[in-house]
XYZ file of C-alpha atoms in Angstrom:
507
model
C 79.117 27.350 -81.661
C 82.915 27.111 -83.418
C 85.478 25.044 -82.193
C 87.325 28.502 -82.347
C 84.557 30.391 -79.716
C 84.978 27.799 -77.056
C 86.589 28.376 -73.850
C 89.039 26.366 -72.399
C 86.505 24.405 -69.655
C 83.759 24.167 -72.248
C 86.923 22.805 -74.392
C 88.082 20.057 -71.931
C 84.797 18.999 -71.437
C 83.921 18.375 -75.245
C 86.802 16.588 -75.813
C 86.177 14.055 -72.958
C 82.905 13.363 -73.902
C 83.713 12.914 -77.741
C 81.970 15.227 -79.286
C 85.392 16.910 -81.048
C 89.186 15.592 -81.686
C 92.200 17.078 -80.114
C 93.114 17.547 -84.205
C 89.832 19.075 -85.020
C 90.179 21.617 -82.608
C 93.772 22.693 -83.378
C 93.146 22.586 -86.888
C 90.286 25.085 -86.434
C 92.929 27.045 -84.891
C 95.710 26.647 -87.109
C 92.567 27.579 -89.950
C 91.952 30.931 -87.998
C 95.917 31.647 -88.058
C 95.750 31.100 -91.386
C 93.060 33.147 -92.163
C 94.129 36.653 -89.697
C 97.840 36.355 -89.056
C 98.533 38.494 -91.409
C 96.509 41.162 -90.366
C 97.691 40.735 -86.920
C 100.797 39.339 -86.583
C 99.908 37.733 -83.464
C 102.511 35.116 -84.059
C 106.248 35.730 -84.592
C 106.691 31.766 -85.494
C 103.215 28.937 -85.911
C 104.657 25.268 -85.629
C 101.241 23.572 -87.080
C 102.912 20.047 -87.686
C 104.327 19.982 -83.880
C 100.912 21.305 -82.866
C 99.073 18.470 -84.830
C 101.369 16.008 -83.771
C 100.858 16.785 -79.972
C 97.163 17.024 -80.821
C 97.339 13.644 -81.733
C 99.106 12.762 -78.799
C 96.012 14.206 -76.992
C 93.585 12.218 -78.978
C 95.343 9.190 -78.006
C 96.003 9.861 -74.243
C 91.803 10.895 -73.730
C 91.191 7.538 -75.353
C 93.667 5.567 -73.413
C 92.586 7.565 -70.026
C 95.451 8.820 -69.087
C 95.201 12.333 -71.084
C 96.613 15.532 -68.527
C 93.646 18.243 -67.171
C 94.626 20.422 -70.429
C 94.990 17.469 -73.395
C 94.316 19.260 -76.594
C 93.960 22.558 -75.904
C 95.405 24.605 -78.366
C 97.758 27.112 -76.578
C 99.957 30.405 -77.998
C 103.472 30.610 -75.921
C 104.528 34.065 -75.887
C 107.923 34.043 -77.624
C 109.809 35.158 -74.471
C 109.260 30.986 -73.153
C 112.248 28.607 -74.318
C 110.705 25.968 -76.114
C 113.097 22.906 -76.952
C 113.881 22.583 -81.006
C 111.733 25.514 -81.597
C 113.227 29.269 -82.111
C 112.881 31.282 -79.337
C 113.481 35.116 -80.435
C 111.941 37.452 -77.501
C 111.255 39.859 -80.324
C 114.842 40.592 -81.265
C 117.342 40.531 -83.814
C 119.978 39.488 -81.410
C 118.199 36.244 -81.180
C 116.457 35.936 -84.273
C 117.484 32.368 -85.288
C 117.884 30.834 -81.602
C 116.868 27.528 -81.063
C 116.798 26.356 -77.796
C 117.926 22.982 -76.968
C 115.705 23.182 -73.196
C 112.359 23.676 -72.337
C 111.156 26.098 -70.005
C 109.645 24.896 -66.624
C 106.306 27.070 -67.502
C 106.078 25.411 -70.657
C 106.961 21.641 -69.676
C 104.183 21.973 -67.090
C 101.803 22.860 -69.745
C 103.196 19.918 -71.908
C 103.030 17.654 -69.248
C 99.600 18.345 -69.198
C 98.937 17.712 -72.539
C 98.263 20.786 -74.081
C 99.035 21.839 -77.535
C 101.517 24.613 -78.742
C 100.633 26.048 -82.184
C 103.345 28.528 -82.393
C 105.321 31.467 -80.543
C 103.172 34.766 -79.883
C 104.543 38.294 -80.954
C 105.838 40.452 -77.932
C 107.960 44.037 -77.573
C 111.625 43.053 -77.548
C 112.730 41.773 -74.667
C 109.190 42.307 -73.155
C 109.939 46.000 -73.071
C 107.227 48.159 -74.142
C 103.005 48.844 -73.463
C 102.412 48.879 -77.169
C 103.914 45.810 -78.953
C 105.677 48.371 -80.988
C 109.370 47.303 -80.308
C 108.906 43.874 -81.794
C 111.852 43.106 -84.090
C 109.309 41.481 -86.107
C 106.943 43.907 -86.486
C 104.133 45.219 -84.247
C 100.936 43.644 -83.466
C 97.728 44.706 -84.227
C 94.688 44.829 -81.851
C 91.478 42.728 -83.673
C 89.381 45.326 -81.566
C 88.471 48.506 -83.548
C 87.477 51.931 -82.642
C 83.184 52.734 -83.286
C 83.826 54.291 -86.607
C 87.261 54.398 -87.028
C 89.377 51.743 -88.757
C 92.720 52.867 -87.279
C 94.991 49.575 -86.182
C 95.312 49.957 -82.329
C 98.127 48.736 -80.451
C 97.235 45.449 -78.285
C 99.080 46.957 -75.532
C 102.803 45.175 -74.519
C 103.994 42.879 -74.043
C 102.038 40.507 -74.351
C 100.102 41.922 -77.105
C 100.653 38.896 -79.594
C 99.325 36.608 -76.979
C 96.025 38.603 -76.259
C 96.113 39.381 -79.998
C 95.944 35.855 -80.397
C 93.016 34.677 -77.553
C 91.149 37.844 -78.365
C 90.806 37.004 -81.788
C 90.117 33.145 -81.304
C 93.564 32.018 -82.548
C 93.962 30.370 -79.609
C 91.876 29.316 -76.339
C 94.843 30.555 -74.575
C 98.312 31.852 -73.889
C 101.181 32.633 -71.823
C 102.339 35.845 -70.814
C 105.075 37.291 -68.485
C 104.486 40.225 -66.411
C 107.295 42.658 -65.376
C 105.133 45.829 -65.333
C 101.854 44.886 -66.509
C 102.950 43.165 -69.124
C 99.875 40.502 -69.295
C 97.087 42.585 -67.305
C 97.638 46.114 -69.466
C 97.238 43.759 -72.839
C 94.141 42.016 -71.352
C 92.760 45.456 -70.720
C 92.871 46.433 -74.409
C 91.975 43.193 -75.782
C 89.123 42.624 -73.657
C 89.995 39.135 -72.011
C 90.861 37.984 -68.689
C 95.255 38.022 -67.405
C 96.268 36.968 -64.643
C 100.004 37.906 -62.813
C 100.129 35.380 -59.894
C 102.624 36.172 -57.125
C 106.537 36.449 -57.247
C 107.714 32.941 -57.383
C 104.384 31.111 -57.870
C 105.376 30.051 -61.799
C 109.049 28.973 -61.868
C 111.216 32.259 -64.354
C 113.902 28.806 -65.294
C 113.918 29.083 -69.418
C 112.374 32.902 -69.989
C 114.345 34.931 -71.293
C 114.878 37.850 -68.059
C 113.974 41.477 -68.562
C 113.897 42.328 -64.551
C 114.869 39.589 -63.127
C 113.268 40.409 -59.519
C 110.001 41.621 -61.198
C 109.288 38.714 -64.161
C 106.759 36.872 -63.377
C 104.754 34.217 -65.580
C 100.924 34.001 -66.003
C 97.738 33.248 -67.873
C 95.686 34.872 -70.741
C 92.578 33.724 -71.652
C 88.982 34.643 -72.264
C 87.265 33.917 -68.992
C 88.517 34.063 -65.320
C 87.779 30.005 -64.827
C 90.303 29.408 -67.966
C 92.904 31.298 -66.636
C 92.716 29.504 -63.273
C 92.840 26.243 -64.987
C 95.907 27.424 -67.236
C 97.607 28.767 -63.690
C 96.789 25.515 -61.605
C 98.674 23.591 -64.891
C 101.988 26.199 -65.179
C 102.437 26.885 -61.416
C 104.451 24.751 -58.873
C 108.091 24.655 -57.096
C 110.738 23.960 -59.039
C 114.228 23.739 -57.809
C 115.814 25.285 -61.172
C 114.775 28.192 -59.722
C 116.152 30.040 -56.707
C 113.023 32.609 -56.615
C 110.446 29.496 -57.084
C 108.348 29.333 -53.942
C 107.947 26.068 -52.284
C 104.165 25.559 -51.671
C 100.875 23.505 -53.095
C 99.589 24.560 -55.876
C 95.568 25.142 -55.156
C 92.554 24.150 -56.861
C 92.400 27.763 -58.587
C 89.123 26.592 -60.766
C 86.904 25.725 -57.837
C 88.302 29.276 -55.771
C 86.030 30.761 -58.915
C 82.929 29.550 -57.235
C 83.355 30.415 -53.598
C 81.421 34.263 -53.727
C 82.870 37.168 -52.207
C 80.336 36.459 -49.146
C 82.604 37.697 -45.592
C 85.341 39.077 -47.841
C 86.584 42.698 -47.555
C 87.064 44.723 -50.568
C 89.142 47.572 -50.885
C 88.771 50.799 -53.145
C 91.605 53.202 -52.794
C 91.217 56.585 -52.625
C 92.976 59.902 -54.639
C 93.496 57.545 -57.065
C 96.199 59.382 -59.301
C 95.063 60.478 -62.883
C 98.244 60.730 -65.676
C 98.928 64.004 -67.192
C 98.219 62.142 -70.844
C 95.891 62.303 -73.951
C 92.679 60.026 -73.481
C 92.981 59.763 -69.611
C 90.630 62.314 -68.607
C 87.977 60.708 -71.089
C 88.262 57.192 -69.799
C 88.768 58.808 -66.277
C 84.791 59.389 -66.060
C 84.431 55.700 -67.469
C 87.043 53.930 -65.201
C 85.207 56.100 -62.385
C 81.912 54.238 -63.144
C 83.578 51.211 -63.575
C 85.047 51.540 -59.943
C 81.098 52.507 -58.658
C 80.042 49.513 -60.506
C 82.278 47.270 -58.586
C 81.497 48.812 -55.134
C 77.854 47.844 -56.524
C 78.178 44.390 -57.620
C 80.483 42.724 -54.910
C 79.414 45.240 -51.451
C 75.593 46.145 -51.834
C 73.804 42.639 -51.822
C 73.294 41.053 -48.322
C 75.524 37.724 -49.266
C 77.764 40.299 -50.880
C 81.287 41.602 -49.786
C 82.248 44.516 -47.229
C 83.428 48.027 -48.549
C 86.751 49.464 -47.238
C 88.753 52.486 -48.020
C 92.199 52.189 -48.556
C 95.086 54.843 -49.020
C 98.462 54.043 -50.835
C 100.247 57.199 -50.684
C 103.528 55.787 -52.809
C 101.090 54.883 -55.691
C 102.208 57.984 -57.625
C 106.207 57.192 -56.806
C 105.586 53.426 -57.950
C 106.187 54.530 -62.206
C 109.657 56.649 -61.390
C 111.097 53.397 -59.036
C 109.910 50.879 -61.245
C 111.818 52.391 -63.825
C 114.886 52.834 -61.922
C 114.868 49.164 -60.950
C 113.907 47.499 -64.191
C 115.977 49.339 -66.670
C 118.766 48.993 -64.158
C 118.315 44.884 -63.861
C 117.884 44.843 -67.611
C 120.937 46.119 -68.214
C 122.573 43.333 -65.959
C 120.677 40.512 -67.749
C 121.212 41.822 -71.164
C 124.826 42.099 -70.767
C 125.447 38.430 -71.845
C 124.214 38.958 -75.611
C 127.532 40.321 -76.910
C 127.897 37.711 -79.868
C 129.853 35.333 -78.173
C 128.449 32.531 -77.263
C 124.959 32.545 -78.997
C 122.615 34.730 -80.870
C 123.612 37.326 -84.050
C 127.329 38.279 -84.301
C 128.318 40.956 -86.493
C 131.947 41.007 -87.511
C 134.481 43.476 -86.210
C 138.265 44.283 -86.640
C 138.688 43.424 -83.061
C 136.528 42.098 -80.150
C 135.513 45.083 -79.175
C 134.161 46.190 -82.427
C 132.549 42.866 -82.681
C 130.936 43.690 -79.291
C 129.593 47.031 -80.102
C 128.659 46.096 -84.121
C 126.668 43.147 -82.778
C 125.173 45.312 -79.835
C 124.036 47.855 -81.887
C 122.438 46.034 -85.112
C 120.985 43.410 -82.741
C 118.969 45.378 -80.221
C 116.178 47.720 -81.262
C 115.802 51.600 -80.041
C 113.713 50.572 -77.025
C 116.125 47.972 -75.940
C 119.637 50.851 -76.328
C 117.187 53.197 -74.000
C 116.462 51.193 -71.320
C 119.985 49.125 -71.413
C 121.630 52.972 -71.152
C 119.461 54.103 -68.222
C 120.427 51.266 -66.179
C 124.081 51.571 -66.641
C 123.825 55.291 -65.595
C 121.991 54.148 -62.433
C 124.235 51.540 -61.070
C 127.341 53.763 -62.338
C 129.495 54.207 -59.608
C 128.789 58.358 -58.078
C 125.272 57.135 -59.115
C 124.060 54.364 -57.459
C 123.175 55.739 -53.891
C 121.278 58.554 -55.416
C 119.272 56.338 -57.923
C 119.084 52.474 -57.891
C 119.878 52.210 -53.391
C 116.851 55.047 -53.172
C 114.515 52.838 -55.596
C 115.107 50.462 -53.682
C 114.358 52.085 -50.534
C 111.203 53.206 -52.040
C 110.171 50.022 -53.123
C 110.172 48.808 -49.772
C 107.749 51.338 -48.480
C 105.311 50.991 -51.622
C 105.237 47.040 -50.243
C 104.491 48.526 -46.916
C 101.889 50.712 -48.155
C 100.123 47.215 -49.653
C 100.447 45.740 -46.113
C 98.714 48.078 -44.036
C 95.924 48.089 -46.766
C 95.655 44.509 -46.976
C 95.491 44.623 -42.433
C 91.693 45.966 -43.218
C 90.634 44.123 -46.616
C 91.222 40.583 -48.333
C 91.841 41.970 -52.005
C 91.994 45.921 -53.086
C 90.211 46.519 -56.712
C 91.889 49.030 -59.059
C 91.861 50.024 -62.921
C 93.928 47.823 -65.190
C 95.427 50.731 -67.336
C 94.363 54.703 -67.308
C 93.377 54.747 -70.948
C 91.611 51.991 -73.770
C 93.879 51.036 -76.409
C 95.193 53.427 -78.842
C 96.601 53.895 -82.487
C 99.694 52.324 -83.386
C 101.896 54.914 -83.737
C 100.293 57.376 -81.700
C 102.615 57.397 -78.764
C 105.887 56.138 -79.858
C 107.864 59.237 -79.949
C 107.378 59.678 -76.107
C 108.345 57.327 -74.577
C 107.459 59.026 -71.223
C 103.675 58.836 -72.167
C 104.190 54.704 -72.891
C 105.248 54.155 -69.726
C 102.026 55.748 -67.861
C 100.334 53.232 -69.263
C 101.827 51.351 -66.330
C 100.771 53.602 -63.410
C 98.109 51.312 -61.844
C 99.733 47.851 -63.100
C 103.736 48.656 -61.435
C 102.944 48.542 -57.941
C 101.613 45.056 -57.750
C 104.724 44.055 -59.433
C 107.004 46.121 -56.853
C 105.559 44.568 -54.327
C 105.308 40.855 -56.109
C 101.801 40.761 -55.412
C 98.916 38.694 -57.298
C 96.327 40.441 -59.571
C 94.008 40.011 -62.352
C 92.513 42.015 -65.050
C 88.773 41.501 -66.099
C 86.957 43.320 -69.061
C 84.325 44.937 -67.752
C 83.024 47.482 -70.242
C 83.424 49.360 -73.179
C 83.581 52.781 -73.406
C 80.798 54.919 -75.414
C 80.441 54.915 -79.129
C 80.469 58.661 -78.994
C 83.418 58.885 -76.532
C 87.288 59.699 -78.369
C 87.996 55.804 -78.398
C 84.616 54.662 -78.223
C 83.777 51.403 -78.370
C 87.052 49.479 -76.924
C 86.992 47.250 -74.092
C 88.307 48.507 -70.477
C 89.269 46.221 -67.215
C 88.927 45.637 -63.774
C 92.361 44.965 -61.938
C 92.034 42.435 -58.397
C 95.080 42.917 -56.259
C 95.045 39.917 -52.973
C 98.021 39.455 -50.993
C 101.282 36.974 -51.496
C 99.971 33.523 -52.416
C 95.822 34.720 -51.925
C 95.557 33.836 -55.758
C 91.990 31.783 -54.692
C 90.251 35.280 -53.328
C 91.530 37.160 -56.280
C 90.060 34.787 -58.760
C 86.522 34.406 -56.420
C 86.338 38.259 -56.802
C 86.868 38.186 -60.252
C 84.691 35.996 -60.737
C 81.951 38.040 -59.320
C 83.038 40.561 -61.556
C 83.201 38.872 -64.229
C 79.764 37.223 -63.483
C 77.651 40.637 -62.763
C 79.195 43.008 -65.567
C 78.275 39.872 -67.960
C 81.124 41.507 -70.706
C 80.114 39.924 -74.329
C 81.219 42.059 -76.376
C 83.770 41.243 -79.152
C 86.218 42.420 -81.674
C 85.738 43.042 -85.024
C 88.689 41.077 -86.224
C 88.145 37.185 -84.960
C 87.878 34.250 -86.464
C 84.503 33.389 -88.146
C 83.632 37.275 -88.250
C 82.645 38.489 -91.241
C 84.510 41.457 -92.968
């Protein structure tokens, strides 16, 4: 097997007993960047002499005995994550030669546990997008490829450079944020495993804020056991952080193993279906995905029980969410007027300066969503829009409580569709954002959930051939149940199939 098809336990373990370096493994990496970075432009920046010189580091610290649970394992930070001394650009213009002179919490924990950084992963600007479209530095491509078709796919947003990047073996794993769906929706179309924990489980101190009461940090990697390994290693209180939540962090990687045995499982009924091209198709598939799952976790005697759930706000969860986030967004975004940091474009006065820099820093995407949320805190406005979201919101977290009174974790698709053609969407915005439709909620209600490949649809199918997931929803701070069940998942759908970009694959 390559260094480059390992997973992160199998990883850990062959570094302990000595059977590869800390620097042979990143270099494999840094060889598979080499080779497919340009074809995807997973990575916005790659920092192989850092990387080597932390791997190093690693090498040392395993010999010595004091090396952290995740020494020399090569990790992509999605470029949203300040990293101290090393540009931090969330995709934009506005911030295209920021170096940060702090460390995110997220990423300290990783460092403190040894891992490796080999660069900054590709993400829509300001983690706004389902595509990886809006990228400043240009989109990312999906190594996954339609049966017959040779069309570049969008990795989903926006954390498409970081699945981009584990999908195609550039690196055993990654971080992600997820305001939306941001992690779980990539995941889906790129076939590996993403995990949003609950609100205030990762600390937000040093990422750059999109929605600043949605944001929420998490794992990507290829199997459900990494990504509970990554989350045990970025997760914990941290007082830099007025949302942080002040409890132990559990063993995540041994919840993996515990079954589904006594747990309830929830399947919701009238699941809504968007009005969009491709859903209908995959509709049929996600249906036998969901039968599947009732299957593999409810019909076995040491298995789970089936219950029926109802959330009647699903379908109102996509209008609130983007009420709320757009209006946050424009709060946050506010400070990147030239000022203090970032691109400034000259102007006859300050407020040219202001409106110059504005407008030649931030992308289309960015201008769209920072203009809705003005409108819907304007004063005459606010009642009618951003107070009733809020309202709203409140009863779609209700909805998730009385569901969650007669089941442990509620199983739902990851996205409506498999990935599609770059392109192919971007001049409606209205039909990007139902990508979200199943993913929102969880976020609304600051919920944990996972996404888990599961199949992929038929080669004769429109969009045959791409990989489609599995989404496990537990309540606030359950992260252990949602990662048993998705382990059973993962276990009984035994997913191996791959893309046709990756390292080592021949072309």
């Amino acid at each position: 097997m390559s260094l480059t098809d390992l997973t992160i336990a199998q990883a850990c373990a062959g570094l302990r007993e000595e059977k590869f370096t800390a620097r042979a493994l990143t270099e494999a990496h840094l060889a598979a960047i080499e080779t497919l970075n340009g074809q995807l432009n997973a990575f916005i920046t790659v920092t192989p002499d850092l990387a080597l010189a932390q791997a190093d580091e690693a090498d040392r610290a395993l010999k010595d005995g004091t090396a952290g649970p995740l020494a020399g394992i090569p990790l992509a930070i999605k470029d949203l994550f300040c990293t101290a001394g090393v540009r931090t650009t969330a995709g934009s213009r506005i911030l295209e030669t920021f170096v940060p002179p702090y460390e995110s919490t997220v990423t300290a924990n990783l460092r403190a546990a040894d891992a490796v950084f080999i660069g900054k992963a590709n993400l829509d600007e300001f983690a706004m997008g389902s595509s990886n479209m809006t990228s400043a530095f240009g989109p990312v491509t999906n190594p996954w490829r339609r049966a017959g078709d040779e069309a570049a796919l969008v990795p989903g947003g926006s954390s498409g450079g970081s699945a981009a990047a584990v999908a195609a073996r550039l690196a055993l794993g990654a971080t992600g944020t997820d305001t939306g769906g941001s992690i779980r929706q990539p995941a889906s179309f790129c076939g590996i495993v993403g995990m949003k924990p609950t609100y205030g489980r990762c600390s937000r101190y040093g990422i750059i804020a999109f929605a600043s009461s949605l944001d929420q940090a998490g794992p990507m990697a290829r199997t459900v056991e990494d990504c509970a390994i990554l989350l045990g290693a970025m997760a914990g209180f941290d007082p830099k952080d007025s949302t942080s939540a002040d409890r132990p962090v559990p063993n995540f990687a041994a919840a993996c193993g515990e079954g589904v045995k006594r747990l309830k499982i929830g399947f919701v009924s009238g699941l809504p279906i968007p009005n969009m091209p491709g859903a209908d198709a995959d509709a049929d598939v996600i249906a036998r995905m969901l039968d599947d799952a009732d299957k593999w976790l409810c019909r076995d005697d040491d298995g789970a029980t089936r219950v029926d759930v109802t959330l009647p706000l699903l379908q109102h969860a996509l209008p609130t969410y983007y009420i709320i986030a757009p209006a946050e967004a424009s709060s946050n975004l506010a400070r990147y007027d030239g000022v203090r940091f970032g691109r400034r474009a000259d102007g006859a006065d300050l407020i040219e300066m202001y409106e110059r820099t504005r407008a030649e820093g931030f992308g289309d995407e960015v201008k769209r969503r920072i203009l809705i949320g003005t409108y819907v805190l304007s004063a005459g406005y606010y009642d009618a829009y951003y107070l009733r979201a809020q309202k709203i919101r409140r009863l779609i977290y209700e909805d998730f409580r009385k569901a969650f009174e007669t089941c442990d974790v509620i199983v739902l698709p990851t996205a409506p569709t498999v990935a599609f053609a770059q392109n192919e969407k971007i001049e409606d915005p209205r039909l990007m954002y139902l990508n979200d439709i199943y993913t929102v909620p969880v976020n609304l209600a600051g919920l944990p959930a996972i996404s888990v490949p599961v199949t992929v649809t038929p080669d004769h199918a429109a969009g045959g051939g791409l990989p489609l997931g599995l989404q496990v929803i537990g309540r606030p701070f359950e992260e252990e149940k949602v990662f048993a069940v998705a382990a059973a998942i993962e276990k009984a759908a035994g997913f191996s199939a791959l893309p046709a970009l990756r390292a080592g694959a021949a072309r």
